[in-house]
Tab-separated table of C-alpha atoms in Angstrom:
chain	number	residue	atom	x	y	z
A	1	MET	CA	66.654	92.369	51.312
A	2	LEU	CA	68.865	90.601	53.848
A	3	ALA	CA	66.809	87.400	54.070
A	4	PRO	CA	69.372	84.592	53.758
A	5	GLY	CA	66.673	82.155	52.694
A	6	LEU	CA	66.484	84.004	49.372
A	7	HIS	CA	70.211	83.485	48.819
A	8	PRO	CA	71.343	79.887	49.444
A	9	PHE	CA	74.867	79.785	50.804
A	10	ARG	CA	77.237	76.923	51.445
A	11	LEU	CA	80.941	77.289	52.116
A	12	ASP	CA	82.709	73.944	52.254
A	13	ASP	CA	86.433	73.661	52.939
A	14	GLU	CA	87.369	73.835	49.273
A	15	GLU	CA	85.244	76.899	48.568
A	16	ARG	CA	86.489	78.551	51.739
A	17	ASP	CA	90.115	78.073	50.680
A	18	ARG	CA	89.326	79.545	47.278
A	19	LEU	CA	87.606	82.520	48.858
A	20	VAL	CA	90.492	83.168	51.249
A	21	THR	CA	92.851	83.150	48.272
A	22	ARG	CA	90.633	85.590	46.364
A	23	VAL	CA	90.470	87.972	49.319
A	24	GLU	CA	94.179	87.641	49.980
A	25	ALA	CA	94.860	88.969	46.498
A	26	LEU	CA	92.916	92.142	47.351
A	27	VAL	CA	95.024	93.048	50.378
A	28	PRO	CA	97.684	95.692	49.597
A	29	GLU	CA	101.303	95.012	50.450
A	30	GLY	CA	103.150	96.951	53.105
A	31	VAL	CA	100.232	97.745	55.417
A	32	ALA	CA	100.851	95.165	58.149
A	33	SER	CA	102.080	97.728	60.673
A	34	TRP	CA	99.868	100.453	62.075
A	35	SER	CA	100.525	103.829	63.641
A	36	TYR	CA	98.523	106.934	64.398
A	37	PRO	CA	97.784	108.745	62.220
A	38	ASP	CA	97.564	105.774	59.868
A	39	PRO	CA	99.543	106.490	56.670
A	40	HIS	CA	97.806	103.558	54.948
A	41	ARG	CA	94.240	104.406	55.888
A	42	GLU	CA	93.140	105.021	52.296
A	43	LYS	CA	94.617	101.712	51.144
A	44	ARG	CA	92.972	99.825	53.990
A	45	ASP	CA	89.567	101.387	53.335
A	46	HIS	CA	89.837	100.595	49.648
A	47	CYS	CA	90.694	97.015	50.511
A	48	VAL	CA	87.534	96.671	52.607
A	49	GLU	CA	85.455	98.130	49.772
A	50	ARG	CA	86.905	95.611	47.308
A	51	VAL	CA	86.294	92.720	49.678
A	52	THR	CA	82.692	93.867	50.139
A	53	ASP	CA	82.198	94.040	46.369
A	54	LEU	CA	83.611	90.512	46.037
A	55	PHE	CA	81.343	89.075	48.730
A	56	VAL	CA	78.209	90.753	47.353
A	57	ALA	CA	78.927	89.765	43.763
A	58	ARG	CA	79.637	86.175	44.782
A	59	TYR	CA	76.922	85.562	47.400
A	60	GLY	CA	74.270	88.286	47.237
A	61	PRO	CA	73.245	91.533	48.963
A	62	TRP	CA	73.032	89.935	52.422
A	63	ALA	CA	76.854	89.840	52.464
A	64	ARG	CA	77.231	93.629	52.327
A	65	GLU	CA	77.296	94.006	56.123
A	66	TRP	CA	79.944	91.299	56.671
A	67	ASN	CA	82.104	93.748	58.634
A	68	TRP	CA	79.381	95.081	60.924
A	69	SER	CA	81.542	94.524	63.974
A	70	VAL	CA	80.850	94.764	67.685
A	71	GLY	CA	81.568	98.206	69.137
A	72	GLU	CA	83.504	100.903	67.317
A	73	GLY	CA	84.497	99.361	64.001
A	74	ASP	CA	83.905	100.032	60.328
A	75	LYS	CA	80.216	100.114	61.276
A	76	ASP	CA	79.286	100.491	64.933
A	77	GLY	CA	77.210	98.128	66.985
A	78	GLY	CA	77.031	94.924	64.987
A	79	PRO	CA	77.244	91.229	65.891
A	80	VAL	CA	80.569	90.345	64.217
A	81	GLY	CA	83.594	89.644	66.404
A	82	SER	CA	86.018	88.311	63.799
A	83	TRP	CA	86.629	91.767	62.315
A	84	CYS	CA	87.216	95.142	63.929
A	85	CYS	CA	87.872	97.834	61.356
A	86	ALA	CA	90.048	98.602	58.365
A	87	SER	CA	92.733	100.235	60.481
A	88	HIS	CA	93.163	97.280	62.825
A	89	SER	CA	92.054	94.311	60.725
A	90	VAL	CA	93.777	94.893	57.383
A	91	ARG	CA	97.210	93.439	58.093
A	92	GLU	CA	99.192	90.641	56.468
A	93	PRO	CA	97.282	89.341	53.425
A	94	ARG	CA	96.670	85.802	54.712
A	95	GLU	CA	95.599	86.904	58.187
A	96	THR	CA	93.372	89.618	56.771
A	97	ALA	CA	91.727	87.245	54.310
A	98	SER	CA	91.107	84.548	56.927
A	99	ASN	CA	89.540	87.063	59.311
A	100	ALA	CA	87.367	88.562	56.567
A	101	VAL	CA	85.990	85.164	55.584
A	102	ALA	CA	85.410	84.286	59.244
A	103	ALA	CA	83.495	87.566	59.623
A	104	LEU	CA	81.363	86.740	56.571
A	105	LEU	CA	80.465	83.359	58.069
A	106	GLU	CA	79.706	84.958	61.422
A	107	TRP	CA	77.410	87.519	59.800
A	108	ARG	CA	75.610	84.818	57.818
A	109	ALA	CA	75.085	82.715	60.939
A	110	TRP	CA	73.639	85.752	62.732
A	111	LEU	CA	71.167	86.382	59.915
A	112	GLU	CA	70.126	82.741	59.762
A	113	GLY	CA	69.647	82.719	63.524
A	114	LEU	CA	67.403	85.776	63.357
A	115	GLU	CA	65.397	84.307	60.515
A	116	ALA	CA	64.769	81.137	62.534
A	117	VAL	CA	63.655	83.182	65.553
A	118	PHE	CA	61.251	85.205	63.416
A	119	ALA	CA	59.385	82.043	62.463
A	120	GLN	CA	58.992	81.153	66.138
A	121	LEU	CA	57.792	84.599	67.214
A	122	ALA	CA	55.485	85.572	64.364
A	123	PRO	CA	51.730	85.805	65.054
A	124	ALA	CA	49.468	83.446	63.135
A	125	PRO	CA	47.908	84.867	59.942
A	126	ASP	CA	44.439	84.674	61.530
A	127	ALA	CA	45.492	86.212	64.864
A	128	THR	CA	43.094	88.695	66.415
A	129	PRO	CA	44.372	92.236	67.100
A	130	GLU	CA	44.820	91.302	70.768
A	131	GLN	CA	46.777	88.180	69.901
A	132	ARG	CA	48.854	90.062	67.361
A	133	SER	CA	49.658	92.744	69.914
A	134	TRP	CA	50.815	90.110	72.382
A	135	HIS	CA	53.076	88.451	69.825
A	136	LEU	CA	54.574	91.750	68.657
A	137	GLU	CA	55.377	92.840	72.196
A	138	ARG	CA	57.001	89.513	73.037
A	139	ALA	CA	58.944	89.460	69.769
A	140	ALA	CA	60.286	92.969	70.321
A	141	VAL	CA	61.485	92.138	73.833
A	142	ARG	CA	63.249	88.986	72.686
A	143	LEU	CA	64.867	90.539	69.644
A	144	VAL	CA	66.146	93.584	71.524
A	145	THR	CA	67.526	91.301	74.230
A	146	ARG	CA	69.155	89.092	71.622
A	147	VAL	CA	70.892	92.065	70.007
A	148	LEU	CA	71.939	93.463	73.381
A	149	ASP	CA	73.461	90.145	74.453
A	150	ARG	CA	75.397	89.804	71.207
A	151	SER	CA	76.635	93.407	71.010
A	152	GLY	CA	77.391	93.818	74.701
A	153	GLY	CA	75.610	97.173	74.661
A	154	GLU	CA	78.681	98.814	73.134
A	155	SER	CA	78.889	101.727	70.705
A	156	GLY	CA	75.885	101.927	68.371
A	157	TRP	CA	74.466	98.585	69.536
A	158	TYR	CA	70.882	99.755	69.025
A	159	GLY	CA	71.408	99.834	65.253
A	160	GLY	CA	71.061	96.071	65.353
A	161	CYS	CA	67.713	96.487	67.124
A	162	TYR	CA	66.378	98.635	64.303
A	163	LEU	CA	67.483	96.049	61.745
A	164	ALA	CA	66.134	93.033	63.644
A	165	LEU	CA	62.763	94.622	64.415
A	166	GLU	CA	62.270	96.067	60.925
A	167	TRP	CA	63.203	92.778	59.339
A	168	PHE	CA	60.879	90.880	61.671
A	169	LEU	CA	57.934	93.110	60.807
A	170	SER	CA	58.728	92.785	57.106
A	171	SER	CA	58.794	89.007	57.481
A	172	CYS	CA	55.250	89.276	58.905
A	173	GLY	CA	54.081	90.998	55.722
A	174	MET	CA	54.557	94.671	56.572
A	175	ASP	CA	56.026	96.963	53.941
A	176	ARG	CA	59.498	98.243	54.701
A	177	ALA	CA	58.601	101.937	55.050
A	178	THR	CA	55.837	101.232	57.559
A	179	ALA	CA	58.059	98.865	59.525
A	180	ASP	CA	60.874	101.409	59.618
A	181	ALA	CA	58.583	104.185	60.862
A	182	ALA	CA	56.992	101.968	63.509
A	183	VAL	CA	60.316	100.839	64.923
A	184	ARG	CA	61.789	104.331	65.013
A	185	GLU	CA	58.729	105.698	66.797
A	186	ALA	CA	58.739	102.858	69.340
A	187	ILE	CA	62.431	103.155	70.186
A	188	GLY	CA	62.326	106.934	69.995
A	189	GLY	CA	65.967	107.538	70.899
A	190	ARG	CA	65.634	105.719	74.228
A	191	PHE	CA	68.583	103.378	73.625
A	192	GLU	CA	72.108	104.750	74.050
A	193	SER	CA	75.644	103.625	73.227
A	194	TRP	CA	77.518	101.974	76.092
A	195	VAL	CA	74.325	101.760	78.146
A	196	ALA	CA	72.437	98.502	78.684
A	197	PRO	CA	68.736	99.366	78.946
A	198	SER	CA	66.710	98.132	81.885
A	199	ARG	CA	64.205	95.334	81.433
A	200	THR	CA	61.498	97.888	82.147
A	201	LEU	CA	62.664	100.044	79.241
A	202	ILE	CA	62.882	97.070	76.880
A	203	ASP	CA	59.366	96.010	77.896
A	204	SER	CA	58.151	99.554	77.298
A	205	VAL	CA	59.593	99.628	73.771
A	206	GLY	CA	57.954	96.285	73.002
A	207	GLU	CA	54.600	97.440	74.323
A	208	ASP	CA	54.781	100.748	72.447
A	209	LEU	CA	55.544	98.944	69.194
A	210	ALA	CA	52.651	96.527	69.693
A	211	VAL	CA	50.152	99.263	70.544
A	212	ARG	CA	51.235	101.486	67.648
A	213	LEU	CA	50.716	98.667	65.166
A	214	THR	CA	47.518	97.130	66.545
A	215	GLY	CA	45.842	99.765	68.687
A	216	ARG	CA	45.537	97.150	71.443
A	217	MET	CA	47.441	96.512	74.635
A	218	PRO	CA	49.175	93.121	74.834
A	219	TYR	CA	47.412	90.548	76.976
A	220	ARG	CA	48.923	89.961	80.402
A	221	ASP	CA	48.688	86.766	82.457
A	222	HIS	CA	45.866	85.262	80.435
A	223	ARG	CA	45.369	81.510	80.655
A	224	GLU	CA	44.712	81.263	76.934
A	225	TYR	CA	48.326	82.285	76.283
A	226	GLU	CA	50.182	80.291	78.916
A	227	GLY	CA	51.335	77.667	76.398
A	228	ILE	CA	52.650	80.291	74.000
A	229	GLU	CA	54.335	82.192	76.826
A	230	GLU	CA	56.154	79.070	77.940
A	231	ARG	CA	57.251	78.294	74.391
A	232	HIS	CA	58.647	81.783	73.903
A	233	ASP	CA	60.493	81.724	77.211
A	234	ARG	CA	62.344	78.553	76.328
A	235	GLY	CA	65.268	78.693	73.906
A	236	PRO	CA	65.023	77.030	70.467
A	237	ARG	CA	67.066	74.021	71.603
A	238	GLU	CA	64.750	73.378	74.534
A	239	ARG	CA	61.594	73.183	72.495
A	240	GLY	CA	60.197	69.770	71.770
């Protein structure tokens, strides 16, 4: 559903200016200041809803989570830093619009980055159960770590882990319901807001996911896999 490859997207300077203008027109007047309790909360929330509808109608369903911000925002625990929440981010029309478009671009870049990583981590179609288990364990560790690094382990950060792992499994051909159940069983409530999990815990989640899906333990320290191990340990830019 979120796969950006299914929804080509290009935002040149001209299109970006047009989009900022369109969003600017959706921002209500007189909400630049903020106090608690917020007397304009309903207007701000409605503005975010209208912006979301605009983005989805214009670019596709992947854009719906454009405001999934880091920490406690409209939606907790996301990768977006350009937007906080309706209460703090809906301000002057031009500033609000510019930040909303920046958040959309940030969200798109995050999705494209994940999609590229999936291709690198996926097991081969003819992989044996042992090989598949190894790949799944390694993929889980790397994706959880990627989400943790981006979110800073703040409020609700583990929601991004569910999304990344479910989407990865779906990209490997698993149906969404099975992927969702497997990920929820593997994580099992072991990740918490404002707590960075230990490497041991992350490894355990990856191993549990691999074993649940293949019935086999991942290979450890096997010469046959040294080349793959090295390739996974290096970042995308380091690979030749």
